[in-house]
Amino acid sequence: MWLIRLYSRVLGQLGSDLRLGALLSLANVALAISAFAEPILFGRIIDVLTRAQGAGARPVSFSVLTPLIIAWIAFGFFSIGAGVLVALNADRLSHRRRLAVVANYFEHVLELPLAFHTSTHSGRVLKVMLEGSNGMAWLWLGFFREHLSALVALVVLLPLTVFLNWRLGLLLLVLVVVFAVLTAVVVRKTESLQGSVERYHSSLAEHASDALGNIPVIQSFTRVEAETRSLRTIIQQLLQAQNPVLSWWALASVASRASATITVTAIFLVGTWLHLVGLATIGDIVMFMSIATMLIGRLEQAVSFVNQLFMQAPKMREFFEILDTAPAVHDRPNAKDLERFEGDVSFEDVSFSYDGKRSAVQDVTFSVRQGENVALVGSTGSGKSTTLGLLHRAFDPQSGAIRIDGDDIRDITLASLRRNIGVVFQEPMLFARSIRENLQVGRPDATDEEMIEALERAQATEFIARQSEGLDSIIGERGRSLSGGERQRLSIARALLKNPPILILDEATSALDAATERKLQKALDEVMKGRTTFIIAHRLATIRNADRILVFDKGSIVESGTFEELVAKGGRFAELAKAQFMTGEAEPARVKVSPAPTPVEA
């Protein structure tokens, strides 16, 4: 039953082509009826001819046979023509819907929460998309080309043969039922085995994707042989799991071929005996042998269908599991689409928990005025990143409210909220595309002049000028053809080009040399002008000039003030400052360092 439910859901993915699918289904039913009508008419023609050969029988005139022959030929030509039209439209429908499913899946995955992407390997997500869509395309194509007509023939028309000759019909029915039971046994034997096969396929995709994404590390640490050996181990495990499944289905295939010989022979022998005792005509024997031959072909199609459906089932289930994963945040009904924010931000008793047990953020309350520069500091896991993740709705709080310019951000469309917030992440996140395309991520309509201006303000024109094709230079996967500082300045230029009224910066200068850090600091000073800016800081030197510093501990704000005020207070911030700056008993407040937040934008 689970296979039937899964298959019906695959058919439900036809979407806008559902009407065409319904027409093709009706055509398949007509083809199945036509295929049954041909041997019945042929058998009736044989009966008319054989009766004319009996002693004392009058010769049969052609006019008597004409209606039967015309009907027989008509059904034959109908089967040919309709079959061609069905196959042609089924091919087009299958390929069209496959690409539509890929697009829908891709869009859905991009909207899933960061928690999903953190826990799910990108190699698996890609593998599920490609294999799931290809599997659906095969199922649609097979369903409309042959499988539906085969199922109609076996499930609906086969039982009707008992009305033609109940003895031969019953024999045919029993043989088909025996074969169906054998197929069901094979399915049950291989059900759990195929699930483990698909898990190994996922492991294979994840391992390969992981290795290909870390080629420099693999070559630097001479891991080529070890990674290849690990991949071959997974392949060996996959084959060990797959071989028993293949053996069972090979048995089913052999049984289907054996059933052809057994069925035709049984029909002939029983039919001959029935004819000799006057319970069947020669036409009945010919008709049932033709029907049996046709049904054997349908049986083989049905076995192939069940086999492929069974093989594809784990892929389909993985596909639908991801498709059923609901985005954590979505637009409320009648959410407002705001063109541009002023930049006033307030958190009102905001609490959030990832697992529903331990609070990541608890009763956080603070307000930030338009254009103010606010830093968030604290130890790892103190709630800084979660707080700002809530601001751009990576997830929604369980209680409390976040307001921008007085509006609850849940009453604002996600598109307009994120259009007005620029996020510069700690790691450079660039696409394997041209510099131009990377800059246009936040503003697709930007002109070359605007892009050049943003690059100048981000201190990035120097390295852009060295690129052979300028803005059209491809920068490689994750921007690997650029240095760390170049990638970061390019991401800052991207933030400048987007020109958001609210900016979130994550610390990203700690691994850079002093000269590069100074260049980046100029770019960051430029990007923060006139914007409400939040800085997540690990190096306290980078937030010396912040208008206000919020100190987080265990998900709550424990201190708030300027750098000097917090150091003088001698609390949690002073402890952090002492750990970073103090040598002996030197006052942390005397340490002169210039501010410098992060670069990398999304």
PDB file of C-alpha atoms in Angstrom, residues 36-287:
ATOM      1  CA  PHE A  36      -8.228  -6.940 -25.885  1.00  0.00           C
ATOM      2  CA  ALA A  37     -10.708  -6.458 -28.723  1.00  0.00           C
ATOM      3  CA  GLU A  38      -8.259  -7.605 -31.419  1.00  0.00           C
ATOM      4  CA  PRO A  39      -7.822 -11.251 -30.243  1.00  0.00           C
ATOM      5  CA  ILE A  40     -11.561 -11.517 -29.462  1.00  0.00           C
ATOM      6  CA  LEU A  41     -12.474 -10.428 -33.002  1.00  0.00           C
ATOM      7  CA  PHE A  42      -9.810 -12.671 -34.477  1.00  0.00           C
ATOM      8  CA  GLY A  43     -11.199 -15.633 -32.519  1.00  0.00           C
ATOM      9  CA  ARG A  44     -14.713 -14.887 -33.807  1.00  0.00           C
ATOM     10  CA  ILE A  45     -13.392 -14.787 -37.397  1.00  0.00           C
ATOM     11  CA  ILE A  46     -11.728 -18.187 -36.862  1.00  0.00           C
ATOM     12  CA  ASP A  47     -15.010 -19.610 -35.508  1.00  0.00           C
ATOM     13  CA  VAL A  48     -16.944 -18.380 -38.549  1.00  0.00           C
ATOM     14  CA  LEU A  49     -14.377 -19.943 -40.881  1.00  0.00           C
ATOM     15  CA  THR A  50     -14.179 -23.272 -39.024  1.00  0.00           C
ATOM     16  CA  ARG A  51     -17.979 -23.635 -38.877  1.00  0.00           C
ATOM     17  CA  ALA A  52     -18.057 -23.242 -42.666  1.00  0.00           C
ATOM     18  CA  GLN A  53     -15.713 -26.247 -42.933  1.00  0.00           C
ATOM     19  CA  GLY A  54     -18.103 -28.624 -41.159  1.00  0.00           C
ATOM     20  CA  ALA A  55     -20.034 -31.359 -42.946  1.00  0.00           C
ATOM     21  CA  GLY A  56     -23.090 -29.957 -44.705  1.00  0.00           C
ATOM     22  CA  ALA A  57     -22.270 -26.401 -43.787  1.00  0.00           C
ATOM     23  CA  ARG A  58     -22.834 -23.690 -46.349  1.00  0.00           C
ATOM     24  CA  PRO A  59     -19.746 -21.780 -47.552  1.00  0.00           C
ATOM     25  CA  VAL A  60     -19.376 -18.522 -45.668  1.00  0.00           C
ATOM     26  CA  SER A  61     -19.731 -15.375 -47.753  1.00  0.00           C
ATOM     27  CA  PHE A  62     -17.235 -12.532 -47.487  1.00  0.00           C
ATOM     28  CA  SER A  63     -20.028 -10.175 -46.531  1.00  0.00           C
ATOM     29  CA  VAL A  64     -20.469 -12.116 -43.288  1.00  0.00           C
ATOM     30  CA  LEU A  65     -16.786 -11.714 -42.431  1.00  0.00           C
ATOM     31  CA  THR A  66     -16.507  -8.095 -43.583  1.00  0.00           C
ATOM     32  CA  PRO A  67     -17.798  -6.405 -40.390  1.00  0.00           C
ATOM     33  CA  LEU A  68     -15.532  -8.568 -38.216  1.00  0.00           C
ATOM     34  CA  ILE A  69     -12.473  -7.986 -40.430  1.00  0.00           C
ATOM     35  CA  ILE A  70     -13.101  -4.224 -40.657  1.00  0.00           C
ATOM     36  CA  ALA A  71     -13.501  -3.973 -36.866  1.00  0.00           C
ATOM     37  CA  TRP A  72     -10.348  -6.051 -36.329  1.00  0.00           C
ATOM     38  CA  ILE A  73      -8.300  -3.896 -38.726  1.00  0.00           C
ATOM     39  CA  ALA A  74      -9.764  -0.685 -37.256  1.00  0.00           C
ATOM     40  CA  PHE A  75      -8.772  -1.653 -33.727  1.00  0.00           C
ATOM     41  CA  GLY A  76      -5.279  -2.522 -35.004  1.00  0.00           C
ATOM     42  CA  PHE A  77      -4.767   0.833 -36.705  1.00  0.00           C
ATOM     43  CA  PHE A  78      -6.278   2.652 -33.709  1.00  0.00           C
ATOM     44  CA  SER A  79      -3.744   0.955 -31.432  1.00  0.00           C
ATOM     45  CA  ILE A  80      -0.858   2.013 -33.683  1.00  0.00           C
ATOM     46  CA  GLY A  81      -1.960   5.641 -34.101  1.00  0.00           C
ATOM     47  CA  ALA A  82      -3.042   6.187 -30.520  1.00  0.00           C
ATOM     48  CA  GLY A  83       0.131   4.519 -29.257  1.00  0.00           C
ATOM     49  CA  VAL A  84       2.317   6.935 -31.236  1.00  0.00           C
ATOM     50  CA  LEU A  85       0.374   9.989 -30.007  1.00  0.00           C
ATOM     51  CA  VAL A  86       0.424   8.791 -26.398  1.00  0.00           C
ATOM     52  CA  ALA A  87       4.164   8.047 -26.474  1.00  0.00           C
ATOM     53  CA  LEU A  88       4.992  11.410 -28.062  1.00  0.00           C
ATOM     54  CA  ASN A  89       2.959  13.448 -25.566  1.00  0.00           C
ATOM     55  CA  ALA A  90       4.120  11.309 -22.640  1.00  0.00           C
ATOM     56  CA  ASP A  91       7.763  12.050 -23.532  1.00  0.00           C
ATOM     57  CA  ARG A  92       7.155  15.784 -23.689  1.00  0.00           C
ATOM     58  CA  LEU A  93       5.105  15.827 -20.497  1.00  0.00           C
ATOM     59  CA  SER A  94       7.724  13.800 -18.618  1.00  0.00           C
ATOM     60  CA  HIS A  95      10.663  16.035 -19.556  1.00  0.00           C
ATOM     61  CA  ARG A  96       8.696  19.234 -18.994  1.00  0.00           C
ATOM     62  CA  ARG A  97       7.518  18.203 -15.545  1.00  0.00           C
ATOM     63  CA  ARG A  98      10.966  16.911 -14.547  1.00  0.00           C
ATOM     64  CA  LEU A  99      12.459  20.361 -15.106  1.00  0.00           C
ATOM     65  CA  ALA A 100       9.503  22.014 -13.349  1.00  0.00           C
ATOM     66  CA  VAL A 101       9.976  19.735 -10.324  1.00  0.00           C
ATOM     67  CA  VAL A 102      13.708  20.571 -10.241  1.00  0.00           C
ATOM     68  CA  ALA A 103      12.880  24.303 -10.236  1.00  0.00           C
ATOM     69  CA  ASN A 104      10.222  23.921  -7.506  1.00  0.00           C
ATOM     70  CA  TYR A 105      12.502  21.770  -5.340  1.00  0.00           C
ATOM     71  CA  PHE A 106      15.382  24.230  -5.787  1.00  0.00           C
ATOM     72  CA  GLU A 107      13.220  27.178  -4.762  1.00  0.00           C
ATOM     73  CA  HIS A 108      11.842  25.257  -1.775  1.00  0.00           C
ATOM     74  CA  VAL A 109      15.316  24.262  -0.533  1.00  0.00           C
ATOM     75  CA  LEU A 110      16.561  27.849  -0.774  1.00  0.00           C
ATOM     76  CA  GLU A 111      13.720  28.905   1.545  1.00  0.00           C
ATOM     77  CA  LEU A 112      14.405  26.239   4.183  1.00  0.00           C
ATOM     78  CA  PRO A 113      15.848  27.429   7.520  1.00  0.00           C
ATOM     79  CA  LEU A 114      19.576  27.549   8.147  1.00  0.00           C
ATOM     80  CA  ALA A 115      19.116  24.786  10.733  1.00  0.00           C
ATOM     81  CA  PHE A 116      18.121  22.420   7.910  1.00  0.00           C
ATOM     82  CA  HIS A 117      21.173  23.289   5.819  1.00  0.00           C
ATOM     83  CA  THR A 118      23.431  23.013   8.853  1.00  0.00           C
ATOM     84  CA  SER A 119      22.292  19.446   9.517  1.00  0.00           C
ATOM     85  CA  THR A 120      21.896  18.272   5.884  1.00  0.00           C
ATOM     86  CA  HIS A 121      24.884  17.821   3.591  1.00  0.00           C
ATOM     87  CA  SER A 122      24.660  19.844   0.369  1.00  0.00           C
ATOM     88  CA  GLY A 123      25.801  16.769  -1.593  1.00  0.00           C
ATOM     89  CA  ARG A 124      22.781  14.855  -0.341  1.00  0.00           C
ATOM     90  CA  VAL A 125      20.431  17.746  -1.146  1.00  0.00           C
ATOM     91  CA  LEU A 126      21.768  17.879  -4.725  1.00  0.00           C
ATOM     92  CA  LYS A 127      21.662  14.101  -5.128  1.00  0.00           C
ATOM     93  CA  VAL A 128      18.059  13.947  -3.904  1.00  0.00           C
ATOM     94  CA  MET A 129      17.057  16.696  -6.349  1.00  0.00           C
ATOM     95  CA  LEU A 130      18.647  15.055  -9.401  1.00  0.00           C
ATOM     96  CA  GLU A 131      17.780  11.433  -8.640  1.00  0.00           C
ATOM     97  CA  GLY A 132      14.296  12.270  -7.370  1.00  0.00           C
ATOM     98  CA  SER A 133      13.379  14.322 -10.448  1.00  0.00           C
ATOM     99  CA  ASN A 134      14.864  11.745 -12.824  1.00  0.00           C
ATOM    100  CA  GLY A 135      12.998   8.969 -11.031  1.00  0.00           C
ATOM    101  CA  MET A 136       9.717  10.862 -11.327  1.00  0.00           C
ATOM    102  CA  ALA A 137      10.340  11.488 -15.032  1.00  0.00           C
ATOM    103  CA  TRP A 138      10.839   7.754 -15.568  1.00  0.00           C
ATOM    104  CA  LEU A 139       7.672   6.908 -13.619  1.00  0.00           C
ATOM    105  CA  TRP A 140       5.549   9.436 -15.547  1.00  0.00           C
ATOM    106  CA  LEU A 141       6.930   8.272 -18.878  1.00  0.00           C
ATOM    107  CA  GLY A 142       6.394   4.598 -18.092  1.00  0.00           C
ATOM    108  CA  PHE A 143       2.932   5.211 -16.623  1.00  0.00           C
ATOM    109  CA  PHE A 144       1.558   6.987 -19.687  1.00  0.00           C
ATOM    110  CA  ARG A 145       3.412   4.912 -22.274  1.00  0.00           C
ATOM    111  CA  GLU A 146       2.593   1.404 -21.124  1.00  0.00           C
ATOM    112  CA  HIS A 147       2.124   0.817 -17.402  1.00  0.00           C
ATOM    113  CA  LEU A 148      -1.398   2.214 -17.082  1.00  0.00           C
ATOM    114  CA  SER A 149      -2.697   0.196 -20.042  1.00  0.00           C
ATOM    115  CA  ALA A 150      -0.940  -2.884 -18.625  1.00  0.00           C
ATOM    116  CA  LEU A 151      -2.587  -2.399 -15.217  1.00  0.00           C
ATOM    117  CA  VAL A 152      -6.010  -1.872 -16.834  1.00  0.00           C
ATOM    118  CA  ALA A 153      -5.546  -5.045 -18.869  1.00  0.00           C
ATOM    119  CA  LEU A 154      -4.514  -7.111 -15.854  1.00  0.00           C
ATOM    120  CA  VAL A 155      -6.841  -5.713 -13.193  1.00  0.00           C
ATOM    121  CA  VAL A 156     -10.012  -4.871 -15.164  1.00  0.00           C
ATOM    122  CA  LEU A 157     -10.089  -6.741 -18.466  1.00  0.00           C
ATOM    123  CA  LEU A 158      -8.500 -10.034 -17.404  1.00  0.00           C
ATOM    124  CA  PRO A 159     -11.424 -10.964 -15.078  1.00  0.00           C
ATOM    125  CA  LEU A 160     -13.827 -10.320 -17.988  1.00  0.00           C
ATOM    126  CA  THR A 161     -12.315 -13.277 -19.892  1.00  0.00           C
ATOM    127  CA  VAL A 162     -14.396 -15.593 -17.714  1.00  0.00           C
ATOM    128  CA  PHE A 163     -17.460 -14.351 -19.645  1.00  0.00           C
ATOM    129  CA  LEU A 164     -15.865 -15.450 -22.941  1.00  0.00           C
ATOM    130  CA  ASN A 165     -15.118 -18.965 -21.686  1.00  0.00           C
ATOM    131  CA  TRP A 166     -15.229 -19.330 -17.965  1.00  0.00           C
ATOM    132  CA  ARG A 167     -12.989 -22.421 -17.880  1.00  0.00           C
ATOM    133  CA  LEU A 168     -10.163 -20.931 -19.925  1.00  0.00           C
ATOM    134  CA  GLY A 169     -10.726 -17.530 -18.331  1.00  0.00           C
ATOM    135  CA  LEU A 170     -10.443 -18.986 -14.837  1.00  0.00           C
ATOM    136  CA  LEU A 171      -7.234 -20.821 -15.777  1.00  0.00           C
ATOM    137  CA  LEU A 172      -5.733 -17.602 -17.111  1.00  0.00           C
ATOM    138  CA  LEU A 173      -6.802 -15.714 -14.002  1.00  0.00           C
ATOM    139  CA  VAL A 174      -5.260 -18.302 -11.644  1.00  0.00           C
ATOM    140  CA  LEU A 175      -1.915 -18.249 -13.480  1.00  0.00           C
ATOM    141  CA  VAL A 176      -1.742 -14.443 -13.353  1.00  0.00           C
ATOM    142  CA  VAL A 177      -2.677 -14.357  -9.642  1.00  0.00           C
ATOM    143  CA  VAL A 178       0.065 -16.886  -8.840  1.00  0.00           C
ATOM    144  CA  PHE A 179       2.570 -14.709 -10.634  1.00  0.00           C
ATOM    145  CA  ALA A 180       1.317 -11.547  -8.858  1.00  0.00           C
ATOM    146  CA  VAL A 181       1.780 -13.275  -5.479  1.00  0.00           C
ATOM    147  CA  LEU A 182       5.350 -14.184  -6.448  1.00  0.00           C
ATOM    148  CA  THR A 183       6.051 -10.545  -7.327  1.00  0.00           C
ATOM    149  CA  ALA A 184       4.584  -9.385  -3.989  1.00  0.00           C
ATOM    150  CA  VAL A 185       6.893 -11.806  -2.149  1.00  0.00           C
ATOM    151  CA  VAL A 186       9.915 -10.389  -3.970  1.00  0.00           C
ATOM    152  CA  VAL A 187       8.839  -6.826  -3.045  1.00  0.00           C
ATOM    153  CA  ARG A 188       8.509  -7.706   0.638  1.00  0.00           C
ATOM    154  CA  LYS A 189      11.855  -9.526   0.656  1.00  0.00           C
ATOM    155  CA  THR A 190      13.716  -6.560  -0.823  1.00  0.00           C
ATOM    156  CA  GLU A 191      11.860  -3.670   0.858  1.00  0.00           C
ATOM    157  CA  SER A 192      14.278  -3.072   3.744  1.00  0.00           C
ATOM    158  CA  LEU A 193      17.307  -3.982   1.636  1.00  0.00           C
ATOM    159  CA  GLN A 194      16.625  -1.249  -0.918  1.00  0.00           C
ATOM    160  CA  GLY A 195      16.388   1.358   1.844  1.00  0.00           C
ATOM    161  CA  SER A 196      19.942   0.572   2.966  1.00  0.00           C
ATOM    162  CA  VAL A 197      21.086   0.738  -0.681  1.00  0.00           C
ATOM    163  CA  GLU A 198      19.777   4.286  -0.935  1.00  0.00           C
ATOM    164  CA  ARG A 199      21.500   5.265   2.294  1.00  0.00           C
ATOM    165  CA  TYR A 200      24.808   4.130   0.822  1.00  0.00           C
ATOM    166  CA  HIS A 201      24.044   6.143  -2.333  1.00  0.00           C
ATOM    167  CA  SER A 202      23.548   9.218  -0.129  1.00  0.00           C
ATOM    168  CA  SER A 203      26.814   8.515   1.727  1.00  0.00           C
ATOM    169  CA  LEU A 204      28.573   8.202  -1.619  1.00  0.00           C
ATOM    170  CA  ALA A 205      27.236  11.573  -2.796  1.00  0.00           C
ATOM    171  CA  GLU A 206      28.102  13.265   0.513  1.00  0.00           C
ATOM    172  CA  HIS A 207      31.637  11.845   0.601  1.00  0.00           C
ATOM    173  CA  ALA A 208      32.376  12.776  -3.017  1.00  0.00           C
ATOM    174  CA  SER A 209      30.943  16.281  -2.598  1.00  0.00           C
ATOM    175  CA  ASP A 210      32.885  16.793   0.626  1.00  0.00           C
ATOM    176  CA  ALA A 211      36.160  15.729  -0.970  1.00  0.00           C
ATOM    177  CA  LEU A 212      35.683  17.765  -4.152  1.00  0.00           C
ATOM    178  CA  GLY A 213      34.951  20.852  -2.051  1.00  0.00           C
ATOM    179  CA  ASN A 214      38.230  20.475  -0.137  1.00  0.00           C
ATOM    180  CA  ILE A 215      40.766  19.648  -2.841  1.00  0.00           C
ATOM    181  CA  PRO A 216      43.476  21.995  -1.433  1.00  0.00           C
ATOM    182  CA  VAL A 217      43.291  20.277   1.980  1.00  0.00           C
ATOM    183  CA  ILE A 218      43.345  16.794   0.421  1.00  0.00           C
ATOM    184  CA  GLN A 219      46.390  17.571  -1.706  1.00  0.00           C
ATOM    185  CA  SER A 220      48.199  19.469   1.041  1.00  0.00           C
ATOM    186  CA  PHE A 221      47.771  16.651   3.561  1.00  0.00           C
ATOM    187  CA  THR A 222      48.382  13.921   0.918  1.00  0.00           C
ATOM    188  CA  ARG A 223      44.907  12.527   1.475  1.00  0.00           C
ATOM    189  CA  VAL A 224      44.235  11.463  -2.129  1.00  0.00           C
ATOM    190  CA  GLU A 225      44.803   7.773  -1.483  1.00  0.00           C
ATOM    191  CA  ALA A 226      42.925   7.799   1.835  1.00  0.00           C
ATOM    192  CA  GLU A 227      39.905   9.625   0.389  1.00  0.00           C
ATOM    193  CA  THR A 228      39.820   7.306  -2.621  1.00  0.00           C
ATOM    194  CA  ARG A 229      40.042   4.292  -0.332  1.00  0.00           C
ATOM    195  CA  SER A 230      37.140   5.600   1.765  1.00  0.00           C
ATOM    196  CA  LEU A 231      35.046   6.131  -1.362  1.00  0.00           C
ATOM    197  CA  ARG A 232      35.791   2.616  -2.596  1.00  0.00           C
ATOM    198  CA  THR A 233      34.801   1.230   0.803  1.00  0.00           C
ATOM    199  CA  ILE A 234      31.396   2.929   0.494  1.00  0.00           C
ATOM    200  CA  ILE A 235      31.066   1.563  -3.068  1.00  0.00           C
ATOM    201  CA  GLN A 236      31.855  -1.942  -1.816  1.00  0.00           C
ATOM    202  CA  GLN A 237      29.249  -1.637   0.949  1.00  0.00           C
ATOM    203  CA  LEU A 238      26.739  -0.352  -1.587  1.00  0.00           C
ATOM    204  CA  LEU A 239      27.343  -3.345  -3.875  1.00  0.00           C
ATOM    205  CA  GLN A 240      27.025  -5.785  -0.972  1.00  0.00           C
ATOM    206  CA  ALA A 241      23.659  -4.261  -0.119  1.00  0.00           C
ATOM    207  CA  GLN A 242      22.528  -4.034  -3.765  1.00  0.00           C
ATOM    208  CA  ASN A 243      23.397  -7.571  -4.919  1.00  0.00           C
ATOM    209  CA  PRO A 244      20.709  -9.393  -2.862  1.00  0.00           C
ATOM    210  CA  VAL A 245      18.082  -6.977  -4.220  1.00  0.00           C
ATOM    211  CA  LEU A 246      19.237  -7.625  -7.794  1.00  0.00           C
ATOM    212  CA  SER A 247      19.168 -11.383  -7.189  1.00  0.00           C
ATOM    213  CA  TRP A 248      15.551 -11.316  -6.025  1.00  0.00           C
ATOM    214  CA  TRP A 249      14.454  -9.233  -8.993  1.00  0.00           C
ATOM    215  CA  ALA A 250      16.403 -11.483 -11.368  1.00  0.00           C
ATOM    216  CA  LEU A 251      14.342 -14.346  -9.943  1.00  0.00           C
ATOM    217  CA  ALA A 252      11.143 -12.413 -10.643  1.00  0.00           C
ATOM    218  CA  SER A 253      12.308 -11.731 -14.203  1.00  0.00           C
ATOM    219  CA  VAL A 254      13.055 -15.412 -14.820  1.00  0.00           C
ATOM    220  CA  ALA A 255       9.672 -16.337 -13.361  1.00  0.00           C
ATOM    221  CA  SER A 256       7.889 -13.928 -15.707  1.00  0.00           C
ATOM    222  CA  ARG A 257       9.579 -15.509 -18.731  1.00  0.00           C
ATOM    223  CA  ALA A 258       8.810 -19.004 -17.460  1.00  0.00           C
ATOM    224  CA  SER A 259       5.188 -18.025 -16.948  1.00  0.00           C
ATOM    225  CA  ALA A 260       4.910 -17.171 -20.652  1.00  0.00           C
ATOM    226  CA  THR A 261       5.724 -20.733 -21.664  1.00  0.00           C
ATOM    227  CA  ILE A 262       3.641 -22.288 -18.880  1.00  0.00           C
ATOM    228  CA  THR A 263       0.585 -20.112 -19.575  1.00  0.00           C
ATOM    229  CA  VAL A 264       0.528 -20.585 -23.371  1.00  0.00           C
ATOM    230  CA  THR A 265       1.115 -24.331 -23.021  1.00  0.00           C
ATOM    231  CA  ALA A 266      -1.591 -24.680 -20.365  1.00  0.00           C
ATOM    232  CA  ILE A 267      -4.115 -22.710 -22.446  1.00  0.00           C
ATOM    233  CA  PHE A 268      -3.368 -24.836 -25.507  1.00  0.00           C
ATOM    234  CA  LEU A 269      -3.600 -28.196 -23.696  1.00  0.00           C
ATOM    235  CA  VAL A 270      -6.710 -27.343 -21.649  1.00  0.00           C
ATOM    236  CA  GLY A 271      -8.308 -25.628 -24.652  1.00  0.00           C
ATOM    237  CA  THR A 272      -7.704 -28.676 -26.849  1.00  0.00           C
ATOM    238  CA  TRP A 273      -9.258 -30.977 -24.266  1.00  0.00           C
ATOM    239  CA  LEU A 274     -12.263 -28.662 -23.876  1.00  0.00           C
ATOM    240  CA  HIS A 275     -12.673 -28.579 -27.660  1.00  0.00           C
ATOM    241  CA  LEU A 276     -12.626 -32.362 -27.847  1.00  0.00           C
ATOM    242  CA  VAL A 277     -15.400 -32.576 -25.260  1.00  0.00           C
ATOM    243  CA  GLY A 278     -17.360 -29.796 -26.946  1.00  0.00           C
ATOM    244  CA  LEU A 279     -16.789 -27.088 -24.326  1.00  0.00           C
ATOM    245  CA  ALA A 280     -14.637 -24.736 -26.428  1.00  0.00           C
ATOM    246  CA  THR A 281     -14.357 -23.778 -30.057  1.00  0.00           C
ATOM    247  CA  ILE A 282     -11.181 -23.501 -32.079  1.00  0.00           C
ATOM    248  CA  GLY A 283     -11.791 -19.763 -32.106  1.00  0.00           C
ATOM    249  CA  ASP A 284     -11.830 -19.822 -28.285  1.00  0.00           C
ATOM    250  CA  ILE A 285      -8.448 -21.562 -28.233  1.00  0.00           C
ATOM    251  CA  VAL A 286      -6.926 -19.110 -30.725  1.00  0.00           C
ATOM    252  CA  MET A 287      -8.476 -16.167 -28.892  1.00  0.00           C
TER     253      MET A 287
END
